[in-house]
Amino acid sequence: MEPIRRQRLAEVLREELEEIINYELQDPRIGDVVVSEVLFPGGSKHARVRILVPPGSQPQRTIAALRHARGYIRYLLATRLSLHHIPELEFEPAVSEQVAAHMKALLRRIRKGRPRDQQEPSSVSESAEDPDELL
């Protein structure tokens, strides 16, 4: 498939999937999720859908519910889109905001040349003065 067509198809699928997941599925295990991206690793027959789950939710439970509803989601996509073939959907969690923040902190520490055992200056001032409270 051509790269431009693949990008357009991925964006259309992302928008439709986000609308279907957030407004048409009635599963209580699925909260407000964001479809961060749709990838076609080998072609247009399989799509990898990356889902961003809000903090406080259970990502594995949400992914399991989406996998359970995969056939119904494909049916809804087929009724909305005029595609010859609706790709098989594989849901996976995207990098969460917490992990992204942790990665940024690690990169910041690397840039500063700070060893792992030293704390950030902001967290040192916030820590308790009693060493027993740190345990």
PDB file of C-alpha atoms in Angstrom:
ATOM      1  CA  MET A   1       0.000   0.000   0.000  1.00  0.00           C
ATOM      2  CA  GLU A   2       1.249   3.495  -0.772  1.00  0.00           C
ATOM      3  CA  PRO A   3       2.539   5.456   2.245  1.00  0.00           C
ATOM      4  CA  ILE A   4       0.184   8.413   1.727  1.00  0.00           C
ATOM      5  CA  ARG A   5      -2.852   6.149   1.391  1.00  0.00           C
ATOM      6  CA  ARG A   6      -1.745   4.209   4.476  1.00  0.00           C
ATOM      7  CA  GLN A   7      -1.482   7.453   6.483  1.00  0.00           C
ATOM      8  CA  ARG A   8      -4.920   8.623   5.362  1.00  0.00           C
ATOM      9  CA  LEU A   9      -6.475   5.252   6.162  1.00  0.00           C
ATOM     10  CA  ALA A  10      -4.783   5.197   9.575  1.00  0.00           C
ATOM     11  CA  GLU A  11      -6.118   8.655  10.424  1.00  0.00           C
ATOM     12  CA  VAL A  12      -9.669   7.822   9.309  1.00  0.00           C
ATOM     13  CA  LEU A  13      -9.595   4.579  11.297  1.00  0.00           C
ATOM     14  CA  ARG A  14      -8.209   6.397  14.350  1.00  0.00           C
ATOM     15  CA  GLU A  15     -11.033   8.960  14.293  1.00  0.00           C
ATOM     16  CA  GLU A  16     -13.767   6.376  13.741  1.00  0.00           C
ATOM     17  CA  LEU A  17     -12.383   3.993  16.362  1.00  0.00           C
ATOM     18  CA  GLU A  18     -12.204   6.754  18.954  1.00  0.00           C
ATOM     19  CA  GLU A  19     -15.806   7.713  18.292  1.00  0.00           C
ATOM     20  CA  ILE A  20     -17.015   4.087  18.365  1.00  0.00           C
ATOM     21  CA  ILE A  21     -15.110   3.230  21.548  1.00  0.00           C
ATOM     22  CA  ASN A  22     -16.120   6.339  23.484  1.00  0.00           C
ATOM     23  CA  TYR A  23     -19.735   6.726  22.349  1.00  0.00           C
ATOM     24  CA  GLU A  24     -21.124   3.412  21.111  1.00  0.00           C
ATOM     25  CA  LEU A  25     -19.642   0.676  23.275  1.00  0.00           C
ATOM     26  CA  GLN A  26     -21.563   0.103  26.491  1.00  0.00           C
ATOM     27  CA  ASP A  27     -18.955  -2.013  28.301  1.00  0.00           C
ATOM     28  CA  PRO A  28     -18.296  -0.630  31.819  1.00  0.00           C
ATOM     29  CA  ARG A  29     -14.684  -1.858  31.654  1.00  0.00           C
ATOM     30  CA  ILE A  30     -14.010   0.713  28.942  1.00  0.00           C
ATOM     31  CA  GLY A  31     -13.750   4.272  30.186  1.00  0.00           C
ATOM     32  CA  ASP A  32     -12.773   7.375  28.273  1.00  0.00           C
ATOM     33  CA  VAL A  33      -9.845   6.275  26.168  1.00  0.00           C
ATOM     34  CA  VAL A  34      -7.848   7.986  23.464  1.00  0.00           C
ATOM     35  CA  VAL A  35      -6.852   6.166  20.307  1.00  0.00           C
ATOM     36  CA  SER A  36      -3.335   7.526  19.960  1.00  0.00           C
ATOM     37  CA  GLU A  37      -2.423   5.908  16.646  1.00  0.00           C
ATOM     38  CA  VAL A  38      -3.224   3.170  14.167  1.00  0.00           C
ATOM     39  CA  LEU A  39      -0.343   1.324  12.534  1.00  0.00           C
ATOM     40  CA  PHE A  40      -0.233  -1.104   9.627  1.00  0.00           C
ATOM     41  CA  PRO A  41       2.891  -3.203  10.263  1.00  0.00           C
ATOM     42  CA  GLY A  42       2.601  -5.616   7.336  1.00  0.00           C
ATOM     43  CA  GLY A  43      -0.030  -4.138   5.075  1.00  0.00           C
ATOM     44  CA  SER A  44      -3.680  -3.219   5.233  1.00  0.00           C
ATOM     45  CA  LYS A  45      -4.976  -6.590   6.497  1.00  0.00           C
ATOM     46  CA  HIS A  46      -3.930  -6.055  10.115  1.00  0.00           C
ATOM     47  CA  ALA A  47      -4.038  -2.833  12.115  1.00  0.00           C
ATOM     48  CA  ARG A  48      -2.323  -2.262  15.428  1.00  0.00           C
ATOM     49  CA  VAL A  49      -4.393   0.198  17.478  1.00  0.00           C
ATOM     50  CA  ARG A  50      -2.601   1.957  20.323  1.00  0.00           C
ATOM     51  CA  ILE A  51      -4.851   3.036  23.162  1.00  0.00           C
ATOM     52  CA  LEU A  52      -4.021   5.642  25.806  1.00  0.00           C
ATOM     53  CA  VAL A  53      -5.863   4.882  29.042  1.00  0.00           C
ATOM     54  CA  PRO A  54      -6.329   7.723  31.562  1.00  0.00           C
ATOM     55  CA  PRO A  55      -4.465   7.501  34.878  1.00  0.00           C
ATOM     56  CA  GLY A  56      -6.340   5.586  37.536  1.00  0.00           C
ATOM     57  CA  SER A  57      -7.863   3.169  35.027  1.00  0.00           C
ATOM     58  CA  GLN A  58      -6.804  -0.405  34.511  1.00  0.00           C
ATOM     59  CA  PRO A  59      -5.200  -0.617  31.050  1.00  0.00           C
ATOM     60  CA  GLN A  60      -5.152  -4.428  30.845  1.00  0.00           C
ATOM     61  CA  ARG A  61      -8.844  -4.605  31.695  1.00  0.00           C
ATOM     62  CA  THR A  62      -9.662  -1.984  29.057  1.00  0.00           C
ATOM     63  CA  ILE A  63      -7.570  -3.763  26.412  1.00  0.00           C
ATOM     64  CA  ALA A  64      -9.253  -7.088  27.267  1.00  0.00           C
ATOM     65  CA  ALA A  65     -12.699  -5.494  26.847  1.00  0.00           C
ATOM     66  CA  LEU A  66     -11.699  -4.004  23.493  1.00  0.00           C
ATOM     67  CA  ARG A  67     -10.366  -7.360  22.307  1.00  0.00           C
ATOM     68  CA  HIS A  68     -13.653  -8.941  23.342  1.00  0.00           C
ATOM     69  CA  ALA A  69     -15.617  -6.345  21.312  1.00  0.00           C
ATOM     70  CA  ARG A  70     -13.262  -6.513  18.307  1.00  0.00           C
ATOM     71  CA  GLY A  71     -15.813  -8.195  15.999  1.00  0.00           C
ATOM     72  CA  TYR A  72     -18.534  -5.686  16.822  1.00  0.00           C
ATOM     73  CA  ILE A  73     -16.107  -2.793  16.328  1.00  0.00           C
ATOM     74  CA  ARG A  74     -15.144  -4.170  12.903  1.00  0.00           C
ATOM     75  CA  TYR A  75     -18.852  -4.470  12.033  1.00  0.00           C
ATOM     76  CA  LEU A  76     -19.446  -0.822  12.973  1.00  0.00           C
ATOM     77  CA  LEU A  77     -16.407   0.231  10.938  1.00  0.00           C
ATOM     78  CA  ALA A  78     -17.743  -1.689   7.922  1.00  0.00           C
ATOM     79  CA  THR A  79     -21.074   0.144   8.126  1.00  0.00           C
ATOM     80  CA  ARG A  80     -19.363   3.550   8.349  1.00  0.00           C
ATOM     81  CA  LEU A  81     -16.503   3.192   5.882  1.00  0.00           C
ATOM     82  CA  SER A  82     -16.592   2.157   2.254  1.00  0.00           C
ATOM     83  CA  LEU A  83     -13.566  -0.113   2.333  1.00  0.00           C
ATOM     84  CA  HIS A  84     -13.200  -3.362   0.443  1.00  0.00           C
ATOM     85  CA  HIS A  85     -11.628  -5.008   3.484  1.00  0.00           C
ATOM     86  CA  ILE A  86     -11.807  -3.919   7.125  1.00  0.00           C
ATOM     87  CA  PRO A  87      -8.488  -4.781   8.782  1.00  0.00           C
ATOM     88  CA  GLU A  88      -8.176  -7.148  11.725  1.00  0.00           C
ATOM     89  CA  LEU A  89      -7.730  -5.030  14.849  1.00  0.00           C
ATOM     90  CA  GLU A  90      -5.115  -5.668  17.506  1.00  0.00           C
ATOM     91  CA  PHE A  91      -5.375  -3.395  20.547  1.00  0.00           C
ATOM     92  CA  GLU A  92      -2.362  -2.542  22.683  1.00  0.00           C
ATOM     93  CA  PRO A  93      -1.645   0.100  25.298  1.00  0.00           C
ATOM     94  CA  ALA A  94       0.265   3.170  24.205  1.00  0.00           C
ATOM     95  CA  VAL A  95       2.928   4.685  26.389  1.00  0.00           C
ATOM     96  CA  SER A  96       1.066   6.305  29.258  1.00  0.00           C
ATOM     97  CA  GLU A  97       1.635   9.851  30.424  1.00  0.00           C
ATOM     98  CA  GLN A  98       3.217   8.578  33.633  1.00  0.00           C
ATOM     99  CA  VAL A  99       5.747   6.503  31.716  1.00  0.00           C
ATOM    100  CA  ALA A 100       6.425   9.412  29.371  1.00  0.00           C
ATOM    101  CA  ALA A 101       7.058  11.721  32.346  1.00  0.00           C
ATOM    102  CA  HIS A 102       9.394   9.135  33.874  1.00  0.00           C
ATOM    103  CA  MET A 103      11.273   8.815  30.567  1.00  0.00           C
ATOM    104  CA  LYS A 104      11.643  12.605  30.371  1.00  0.00           C
ATOM    105  CA  ALA A 105      13.058  12.656  33.896  1.00  0.00           C
ATOM    106  CA  LEU A 106      15.539   9.932  32.972  1.00  0.00           C
ATOM    107  CA  LEU A 107      16.627  11.817  29.863  1.00  0.00           C
ATOM    108  CA  ARG A 108      16.977  15.014  31.889  1.00  0.00           C
ATOM    109  CA  ARG A 109      19.163  13.145  34.394  1.00  0.00           C
ATOM    110  CA  ILE A 110      21.331  11.772  31.576  1.00  0.00           C
ATOM    111  CA  ARG A 111      21.775  15.229  30.068  1.00  0.00           C
ATOM    112  CA  LYS A 112      22.852  16.637  33.440  1.00  0.00           C
ATOM    113  CA  GLY A 113      25.202  13.725  34.090  1.00  0.00           C
ATOM    114  CA  ARG A 114      23.475  12.956  37.378  1.00  0.00           C
ATOM    115  CA  PRO A 115      24.053   9.475  38.827  1.00  0.00           C
ATOM    116  CA  ARG A 116      21.056   7.298  39.524  1.00  0.00           C
ATOM    117  CA  ASP A 117      21.331   7.315  43.321  1.00  0.00           C
ATOM    118  CA  GLN A 118      21.135  11.119  43.624  1.00  0.00           C
ATOM    119  CA  GLN A 119      17.687  12.650  43.837  1.00  0.00           C
ATOM    120  CA  GLU A 120      16.396  15.611  41.888  1.00  0.00           C
ATOM    121  CA  PRO A 121      16.871  18.919  43.788  1.00  0.00           C
ATOM    122  CA  SER A 122      13.109  19.550  43.954  1.00  0.00           C
ATOM    123  CA  SER A 123      12.398  16.168  45.547  1.00  0.00           C
ATOM    124  CA  VAL A 124      15.175  16.612  48.164  1.00  0.00           C
ATOM    125  CA  SER A 125      13.571  19.779  49.539  1.00  0.00           C
ATOM    126  CA  GLU A 126      10.167  18.089  49.718  1.00  0.00           C
ATOM    127  CA  SER A 127      11.389  14.990  51.565  1.00  0.00           C
ATOM    128  CA  ALA A 128      10.870  14.543  55.286  1.00  0.00           C
ATOM    129  CA  GLU A 129      13.720  15.327  57.664  1.00  0.00           C
ATOM    130  CA  ASP A 130      13.226  12.153  59.693  1.00  0.00           C
ATOM    131  CA  PRO A 131      15.154   9.297  57.990  1.00  0.00           C
ATOM    132  CA  ASP A 132      12.696   6.695  59.340  1.00  0.00           C
ATOM    133  CA  GLU A 133       9.882   8.254  57.288  1.00  0.00           C
ATOM    134  CA  LEU A 134      11.775   7.562  54.072  1.00  0.00           C
ATOM    135  CA  LEU A 135      11.495   3.805  54.612  1.00  0.00           C
TER     136      LEU A 135
END
